[in-house]
mmCIF file of C-alpha atoms and ligand atoms in Angstrom:
data_model
loop_
_atom_site.group_PDB
_atom_site.id
_atom_site.type_symbol
_atom_site.label_atom_id
_atom_site.label_comp_id
_atom_site.label_asym_id
_atom_site.label_seq_id
_atom_site.Cartn_x
_atom_site.Cartn_y
_atom_site.Cartn_z
ATOM 1 C CA MET A 119 84.315 104.183 83.007
ATOM 2 C CA THR A 120 83.780 100.534 84.452
ATOM 3 C CA LEU A 121 80.618 99.972 87.813
ATOM 4 C CA PRO A 122 81.381 99.039 90.768
ATOM 5 C CA GLY A 123 80.631 95.257 90.278
ATOM 6 C CA GLU A 124 81.482 94.704 86.796
ATOM 7 C CA ASP A 125 84.888 92.271 86.320
ATOM 8 C CA LEU A 126 87.590 94.973 85.673
ATOM 9 C CA LEU A 127 90.477 92.243 85.580
ATOM 10 C CA VAL A 128 89.760 88.089 84.983
ATOM 11 C CA VAL A 129 93.127 86.018 85.222
ATOM 12 C CA ASP A 130 91.983 82.553 83.601
ATOM 13 C CA GLY A 131 94.069 79.641 83.260
ATOM 14 C CA LEU A 132 97.786 81.123 83.756
ATOM 15 C CA THR A 133 100.332 78.259 83.963
ATOM 16 C CA VAL A 134 103.994 79.133 84.243
ATOM 17 C CA ARG A 135 106.876 77.153 84.157
ATOM 18 C CA PHE A 136 110.552 77.845 85.286
ATOM 19 C CA GLY A 137 112.333 75.117 83.747
ATOM 20 C CA GLY A 138 111.348 71.977 86.099
ATOM 21 C CA LEU A 139 109.758 74.433 88.485
ATOM 22 C CA THR A 140 105.935 75.072 88.153
ATOM 23 C CA ALA A 141 105.266 78.460 89.678
ATOM 24 C CA LEU A 142 101.788 79.242 88.668
ATOM 25 C CA HIS A 143 99.336 76.461 87.495
ATOM 26 C CA ASP A 144 96.268 76.700 86.011
ATOM 27 C CA VAL A 145 95.083 79.868 88.465
ATOM 28 C CA ARG A 146 92.324 81.537 87.989
ATOM 29 C CA LEU A 147 90.419 84.829 89.614
ATOM 30 C CA SER A 148 89.006 87.640 88.823
ATOM 31 C CA VAL A 149 88.931 91.356 90.654
ATOM 32 C CA ASP A 150 85.738 94.091 90.414
ATOM 33 C CA ALA A 151 86.105 97.521 90.551
ATOM 34 C CA GLY A 152 85.819 99.097 93.658
ATOM 35 C CA THR A 153 87.080 96.059 95.895
ATOM 36 C CA VAL A 154 90.097 94.952 97.116
ATOM 37 C CA VAL A 155 91.282 91.380 96.501
ATOM 38 C CA GLY A 156 94.065 89.527 98.804
ATOM 39 C CA VAL A 157 96.706 87.017 97.437
ATOM 40 C CA ILE A 158 97.857 85.093 100.046
ATOM 41 C CA GLY A 159 100.190 82.299 99.924
ATOM 42 C CA PRO A 160 103.538 80.600 101.682
ATOM 43 C CA ASN A 161 106.655 81.762 100.486
ATOM 44 C CA GLY A 162 107.451 80.839 96.645
ATOM 45 C CA ALA A 163 103.108 80.154 96.285
ATOM 46 C CA GLY A 164 103.528 82.620 92.870
ATOM 47 C CA LYS A 165 102.067 85.919 94.017
ATOM 48 C CA THR A 166 104.354 87.591 92.478
ATOM 49 C CA THR A 167 104.976 85.331 89.680
ATOM 50 C CA LEU A 168 100.789 86.202 89.609
ATOM 51 C CA PHE A 169 101.582 90.025 88.919
ATOM 52 C CA ASN A 170 104.660 89.754 86.512
ATOM 53 C CA VAL A 171 102.511 87.932 84.453
ATOM 54 C CA ILE A 172 99.426 90.656 84.757
ATOM 55 C CA CYS A 173 102.170 93.748 84.159
ATOM 56 C CA GLY A 174 103.904 92.171 80.925
ATOM 57 C CA PHE A 175 107.206 90.542 82.684
ATOM 58 C CA VAL A 176 106.903 87.074 82.400
ATOM 59 C CA ARG A 177 104.956 85.034 80.167
ATOM 60 C CA PRO A 178 102.470 82.535 81.318
ATOM 61 C CA GLN A 179 102.932 78.866 79.092
ATOM 62 C CA SER A 180 98.565 79.174 79.038
ATOM 63 C CA GLY A 181 96.090 81.306 79.901
ATOM 64 C CA ARG A 182 95.197 84.803 79.954
ATOM 65 C CA VAL A 183 94.724 88.270 81.418
ATOM 66 C CA VAL A 184 91.663 89.717 80.316
ATOM 67 C CA TRP A 185 91.632 93.977 81.008
ATOM 68 C CA ARG A 186 87.965 95.479 80.773
ATOM 69 C CA GLY A 187 87.048 92.407 78.417
ATOM 70 C CA GLU A 188 89.745 92.767 76.033
ATOM 71 C CA PRO A 189 92.208 90.292 76.524
ATOM 72 C CA LEU A 190 95.831 91.954 76.764
ATOM 73 C CA VAL A 191 98.518 90.490 74.221
ATOM 74 C CA ARG A 192 101.911 90.493 74.373
ATOM 75 C CA HIS A 193 101.805 93.374 76.635
ATOM 76 C CA ARG A 194 105.023 94.854 77.758
ATOM 77 C CA PRO A 195 105.248 96.439 81.694
ATOM 78 C CA GLU A 196 105.715 100.321 79.842
ATOM 79 C CA HIS A 197 101.922 100.156 78.819
ATOM 80 C CA LEU A 198 100.493 99.322 82.341
ATOM 81 C CA ALA A 199 100.074 102.562 83.491
ATOM 82 C CA GLY A 200 98.330 104.290 79.925
ATOM 83 C CA LEU A 201 96.186 101.225 80.584
ATOM 84 C CA GLY A 202 95.448 102.227 84.152
ATOM 85 C CA ILE A 203 97.318 99.451 85.879
ATOM 86 C CA VAL A 204 100.206 99.824 88.406
ATOM 87 C CA ARG A 205 102.111 98.319 90.636
ATOM 88 C CA THR A 206 104.094 98.624 93.810
ATOM 89 C CA LEU A 207 107.615 96.543 94.045
ATOM 90 C CA GLN A 208 108.097 94.225 96.666
ATOM 91 C CA GLY A 209 111.084 96.059 97.747
ATOM 92 C CA LEU A 210 111.185 99.585 97.002
ATOM 93 C CA GLY A 211 112.197 100.532 93.563
ATOM 94 C CA LEU A 212 112.834 104.105 94.417
ATOM 95 C CA PHE A 213 115.601 105.886 92.391
ATOM 96 C CA ALA A 214 118.403 107.031 94.486
ATOM 97 C CA GLY A 215 119.456 109.595 93.228
ATOM 98 C CA LEU A 216 115.778 111.350 92.639
ATOM 99 C CA THR A 217 114.360 113.320 95.158
ATOM 100 C CA VAL A 218 111.254 112.189 97.210
ATOM 101 C CA LEU A 219 109.179 114.713 94.637
ATOM 102 C CA GLU A 220 110.924 113.433 91.560
ATOM 103 C CA ASN A 221 110.261 110.031 92.537
ATOM 104 C CA VAL A 222 106.882 110.457 92.683
ATOM 105 C CA MET A 223 106.589 112.330 89.740
ATOM 106 C CA ALA A 224 108.605 110.149 87.979
ATOM 107 C CA GLY A 225 104.981 107.684 89.085
ATOM 108 C CA ALA A 226 102.895 109.474 86.707
ATOM 109 C CA GLY A 227 103.143 107.758 83.372
ATOM 110 C CA ARG A 228 99.991 107.508 82.722
ATOM 111 C CA HIS A 229 99.697 111.215 82.711
ATOM 112 C CA ALA A 230 102.376 111.973 81.535
ATOM 113 C CA ARG A 231 103.153 109.423 78.423
ATOM 114 C CA THR A 232 106.615 111.387 77.368
ATOM 115 C CA GLY A 233 108.155 109.085 80.078
ATOM 116 C CA VAL A 234 110.805 109.466 82.501
ATOM 117 C CA LEU A 235 114.151 110.808 81.277
ATOM 118 C CA PRO A 236 112.551 113.333 78.971
ATOM 119 C CA ALA A 237 110.408 115.002 82.384
ATOM 120 C CA LEU A 238 113.804 115.467 84.064
ATOM 121 C CA VAL A 239 116.097 117.162 81.520
ATOM 122 C CA GLY A 240 113.160 119.426 80.813
ATOM 123 C CA ALA A 241 111.768 117.733 77.149
ATOM 124 C CA GLY A 242 109.379 116.244 75.781
ATOM 125 C CA ARG A 243 106.449 118.080 78.308
ATOM 126 C CA SER A 244 105.830 121.682 78.404
ATOM 127 C CA ALA A 245 106.289 123.827 81.727
ATOM 128 C CA ARG A 246 102.556 123.543 82.383
ATOM 129 C CA ASP A 247 102.196 119.696 82.524
ATOM 130 C CA GLU A 248 105.567 119.785 84.592
ATOM 131 C CA SER A 249 103.930 122.647 87.347
ATOM 132 C CA ASP A 250 101.070 120.583 87.026
ATOM 133 C CA LEU A 251 102.670 116.820 87.872
ATOM 134 C CA ALA A 252 104.658 118.441 90.325
ATOM 135 C CA ALA A 253 101.410 120.140 92.001
ATOM 136 C CA ARG A 254 99.767 116.689 91.552
ATOM 137 C CA ALA A 255 102.913 114.788 92.794
ATOM 138 C CA ARG A 256 103.060 116.908 95.917
ATOM 139 C CA ALA A 257 99.304 116.436 96.688
ATOM 140 C CA THR A 258 99.484 112.578 97.084
ATOM 141 C CA LEU A 259 102.614 113.435 98.967
ATOM 142 C CA GLY A 260 100.576 115.549 101.215
ATOM 143 C CA GLU A 261 97.552 112.847 100.868
ATOM 144 C CA LEU A 262 100.234 110.228 102.969
ATOM 145 C CA GLY A 263 101.499 113.075 105.663
ATOM 146 C CA ILE A 264 105.168 113.206 103.895
ATOM 147 C CA ALA A 265 104.392 116.698 101.449
ATOM 148 C CA ASP A 266 107.513 118.361 103.936
ATOM 149 C CA LEU A 267 109.964 115.792 102.324
ATOM 150 C CA ALA A 268 109.227 116.492 98.866
ATOM 151 C CA ASP A 269 113.017 117.763 98.401
ATOM 152 C CA ARG A 270 114.936 115.171 100.341
ATOM 153 C CA LEU A 271 116.554 111.947 98.469
ATOM 154 C CA PRO A 272 114.836 108.742 99.881
ATOM 155 C CA GLY A 273 118.394 107.132 101.210
ATOM 156 C CA VAL A 274 117.908 109.686 103.876
ATOM 157 C CA LEU A 275 114.365 108.825 105.135
ATOM 158 C CA PRO A 276 113.136 105.858 107.134
ATOM 159 C CA TYR A 277 112.353 102.851 105.560
ATOM 160 C CA GLY A 278 108.652 103.357 106.377
ATOM 161 C CA VAL A 279 108.383 106.932 105.097
ATOM 162 C CA ARG A 280 110.360 104.951 101.412
ATOM 163 C CA LYS A 281 107.502 102.679 101.719
ATOM 164 C CA ARG A 282 105.231 105.694 101.099
ATOM 165 C CA VAL A 283 106.973 107.342 98.626
ATOM 166 C CA ALA A 284 106.774 104.425 96.819
ATOM 167 C CA LEU A 285 102.928 104.432 97.262
ATOM 168 C CA ALA A 286 102.953 108.126 96.935
ATOM 169 C CA ARG A 287 104.614 107.023 92.965
ATOM 170 C CA ALA A 288 101.964 104.300 92.114
ATOM 171 C CA LEU A 289 99.126 106.842 93.253
ATOM 172 C CA VAL A 290 100.038 109.810 91.574
ATOM 173 C CA ALA A 291 99.218 107.651 88.484
ATOM 174 C CA GLU A 292 95.615 107.610 89.417
ATOM 175 C CA PRO A 293 95.201 104.303 87.912
ATOM 176 C CA ASP A 294 91.669 102.233 88.209
ATOM 177 C CA LEU A 295 93.952 99.019 89.667
ATOM 178 C CA LEU A 296 96.556 99.569 92.025
ATOM 179 C CA LEU A 297 98.941 95.989 92.764
ATOM 180 C CA LEU A 298 100.358 96.173 96.038
ATOM 181 C CA ASP A 299 103.087 93.530 96.377
ATOM 182 C CA GLU A 300 104.010 93.571 100.106
ATOM 183 C CA PRO A 301 102.664 97.336 101.299
ATOM 184 C CA ALA A 302 102.924 96.119 104.646
ATOM 185 C CA SER A 303 106.873 94.732 105.079
ATOM 186 C CA GLY A 304 109.188 96.225 107.418
ATOM 187 C CA LEU A 305 106.477 98.331 108.788
ATOM 188 C CA PHE A 306 105.574 98.152 112.470
ATOM 189 C CA ALA A 307 103.842 101.521 113.755
ATOM 190 C CA GLU A 308 102.148 102.292 110.199
ATOM 191 C CA LEU A 309 100.139 99.166 109.829
ATOM 192 C CA VAL A 310 96.965 100.730 110.947
ATOM 193 C CA GLU A 311 97.253 103.825 108.754
ATOM 194 C CA LEU A 312 97.839 101.223 106.019
ATOM 195 C CA SER A 313 95.104 99.965 106.102
ATOM 196 C CA THR A 314 92.683 103.180 106.431
ATOM 197 C CA LEU A 315 94.787 104.035 103.122
ATOM 198 C CA ILE A 316 93.766 100.586 101.242
ATOM 199 C CA LEU A 317 90.376 101.075 102.053
ATOM 200 C CA SER A 318 89.639 104.518 101.288
ATOM 201 C CA LEU A 319 91.447 103.969 97.525
ATOM 202 C CA ARG A 320 88.269 101.606 96.851
ATOM 203 C CA ARG A 321 86.404 104.491 95.712
ATOM 204 C CA HIS A 322 88.826 105.497 93.278
ATOM 205 C CA MET A 323 90.698 101.920 92.732
ATOM 206 C CA ALA A 324 90.486 98.372 92.179
ATOM 207 C CA VAL A 325 93.488 96.809 94.372
ATOM 208 C CA VAL A 326 94.726 93.217 94.619
ATOM 209 C CA LEU A 327 97.123 93.321 97.874
ATOM 210 C CA VAL A 328 99.735 90.042 98.042
ATOM 211 C CA GLU A 329 100.559 90.149 102.308
ATOM 212 C CA HIS A 330 101.773 87.962 104.844
ATOM 213 C CA HIS A 331 100.537 90.163 107.104
ATOM 214 C CA MET A 332 97.277 88.329 108.223
ATOM 215 C CA ASP A 333 95.386 91.103 110.317
ATOM 216 C CA LEU A 334 96.004 93.747 107.337
ATOM 217 C CA VAL A 335 94.917 91.088 104.854
ATOM 218 C CA MET A 336 91.626 90.327 107.149
ATOM 219 C CA GLN A 337 90.533 93.811 107.800
ATOM 220 C CA VAL A 338 90.887 95.429 104.045
ATOM 221 C CA CYS A 339 89.994 92.341 102.299
ATOM 222 C CA ASP A 340 86.175 92.094 100.340
ATOM 223 C CA ARG A 341 87.990 88.771 99.048
ATOM 224 C CA VAL A 342 90.865 86.500 99.784
ATOM 225 C CA VAL A 343 92.421 83.726 97.426
ATOM 226 C CA VAL A 344 94.873 81.643 98.679
ATOM 227 C CA LEU A 345 97.922 80.164 96.520
ATOM 228 C CA ASN A 346 99.965 77.120 97.642
ATOM 229 C CA PHE A 347 102.451 75.885 95.225
ATOM 230 C CA GLY A 348 101.289 77.532 92.548
ATOM 231 C CA GLU A 349 97.759 76.744 92.789
ATOM 232 C CA VAL A 350 94.378 78.134 94.037
ATOM 233 C CA ILE A 351 93.568 76.582 97.506
ATOM 234 C CA ALA A 352 91.042 78.344 98.606
ATOM 235 C CA ALA A 353 88.680 81.512 97.859
ATOM 236 C CA GLY A 354 86.270 83.187 99.800
ATOM 237 C CA THR A 355 85.249 86.217 102.029
ATOM 238 C CA PRO A 356 87.792 86.420 104.852
ATOM 239 C CA ALA A 357 86.120 85.011 107.567
ATOM 240 C CA GLU A 358 85.409 82.051 104.842
ATOM 241 C CA ILE A 359 89.357 82.001 104.738
ATOM 242 C CA GLN A 360 90.131 81.961 108.026
ATOM 243 C CA ALA A 361 87.807 79.431 108.791
ATOM 244 C CA ASP A 362 89.189 76.867 105.673
ATOM 245 C CA PRO A 363 91.211 74.316 107.262
ATOM 246 C CA ARG A 364 93.500 73.718 104.195
ATOM 247 C CA VAL A 365 94.416 77.400 104.561
ATOM 248 C CA ALA A 366 95.593 76.487 107.924
ATOM 249 C CA GLU A 367 97.478 73.315 106.984
ATOM 250 C CA ALA A 368 99.321 75.326 103.869
ATOM 251 C CA TYR A 369 101.011 78.067 106.777
ATOM 252 C CA LEU A 370 101.588 75.394 109.430
ATOM 253 C CA GLY A 371 102.611 72.348 106.553
ATOM 254 C CA ASP A 372 101.041 68.780 106.790
ATOM 255 C CA PRO A 373 100.510 67.119 110.503
ATOM 256 C CA ALA A 374 101.053 63.351 108.164
ATOM 257 C CA GLU A 375 104.065 64.611 106.706
ATOM 258 C CA GLU A 376 105.959 65.614 109.831
ATOM 259 C CA ALA A 377 109.444 62.712 110.452
ATOM 260 C CA PRO A 378 107.848 60.174 112.483
ATOM 261 C CA ASP A 379 109.113 59.620 115.701
ATOM 262 C CA ALA A 380 112.669 57.667 115.816
HETATM 263 N N1 ATP B 236 112.276 84.457 87.024
HETATM 264 C C1 ATP B 236 112.605 83.582 87.601
HETATM 265 N N2 ATP B 236 113.336 82.223 87.714
HETATM 266 C C2 ATP B 236 113.187 81.029 88.066
HETATM 267 N N3 ATP B 236 112.127 80.628 89.030
HETATM 268 C C3 ATP B 236 111.608 81.820 89.769
HETATM 269 C C4 ATP B 236 111.584 82.912 88.767
HETATM 270 N N4 ATP B 236 110.578 83.968 89.469
HETATM 271 C C5 ATP B 236 109.985 82.818 90.673
HETATM 272 N N5 ATP B 236 110.201 81.962 90.665
HETATM 273 C C6 ATP B 236 110.202 80.862 91.122
HETATM 274 O O1 ATP B 236 109.128 80.719 91.227
HETATM 275 C C7 ATP B 236 108.151 79.951 92.680
HETATM 276 C C8 ATP B 236 106.957 81.236 92.842
HETATM 277 O O2 ATP B 236 107.914 82.514 93.149
HETATM 278 P P1 ATP B 236 107.195 84.283 93.192
HETATM 279 O O3 ATP B 236 107.950 84.904 94.210
HETATM 280 O O4 ATP B 236 105.466 83.611 92.498
HETATM 281 O O5 ATP B 236 106.611 83.647 94.924
HETATM 282 P P2 ATP B 236 106.429 84.675 96.118
HETATM 283 O O6 ATP B 236 104.485 83.731 96.576
HETATM 284 O O7 ATP B 236 105.972 85.901 95.634
HETATM 285 O O8 ATP B 236 107.070 84.873 97.480
HETATM 286 P P3 ATP B 236 107.903 85.545 98.770
HETATM 287 O O9 ATP B 236 106.177 85.055 99.873
HETATM 288 O O10 ATP B 236 108.222 84.870 98.880
HETATM 289 O O11 ATP B 236 106.973 86.113 97.559
HETATM 290 C C9 ATP B 236 109.074 80.097 93.852
HETATM 291 O O12 ATP B 236 109.964 78.607 93.719
HETATM 292 C C10 ATP B 236 110.960 81.035 92.861
HETATM 293 O O13 ATP B 236 111.963 80.467 93.077
HETATM 294 MG MG1 MG B 237 107.133 87.621 96.344
#
């Protein structure tokens, strides 16, 4: 158990290059237990790459990821749920051939270490484990208001509902750190509910939120880190970030670089 105010995750001096492109340069940020940290920045700023490094999908050229005081060395995505870290993908990442309930059950890697495939073929887990897991998955769907859709296939559901299924799949693992990559993309009416939900998650877990919807970021985040071309150009409270001219400049472009009048 990590207490509120303790660093849960520290990302220290991360540099990632893809060939000649520097996607992240000397990036540092920390996430305390029980807080929501926003990571914002224009398209291509390196936000998803940061998640990919935290998750072990991408190895940095330098720097490290420290989890509960221990550097993560050669960690792999499949170890994450066991560590207590879960992410949602920038898209949906749902299995089209599985029902909503099965998709959510597939997310419970931390509590069901035998994995998805044995669960689906009914091996490796006792019937008791299986029904406990199904009950937890149903309860999570209930918390997100979609319990009645448990037996449907995701493909027939509206996009906003599928986003909820993806979120339920992350939450069912009961992570200590939830990495959300653009949870609001494609959502309109549901934005208020999403902000209420994220705020309620803080009692149970820390959240890193990558998001382009600024209203949402400013409402739910305790701290915000701004990336631009792979570098942290500002970090602070939402109010500090909103007042920071470097942030506006990163989003709007530098007026000095506009084409001169002909
Ligand atoms: N696997 C890869 N190989 C080569 N270049 C990559 C790879 N992944 C990301 N990049 C490049 O690294 C930079 C950062 O990309 P990244 O996806 O992290 O940005 P982002 O901030 O998540 O953008 P968006 O807001 O559009 O999702 C971009 O220039 C991107 O094209
Ligand atoms: Mg991205």
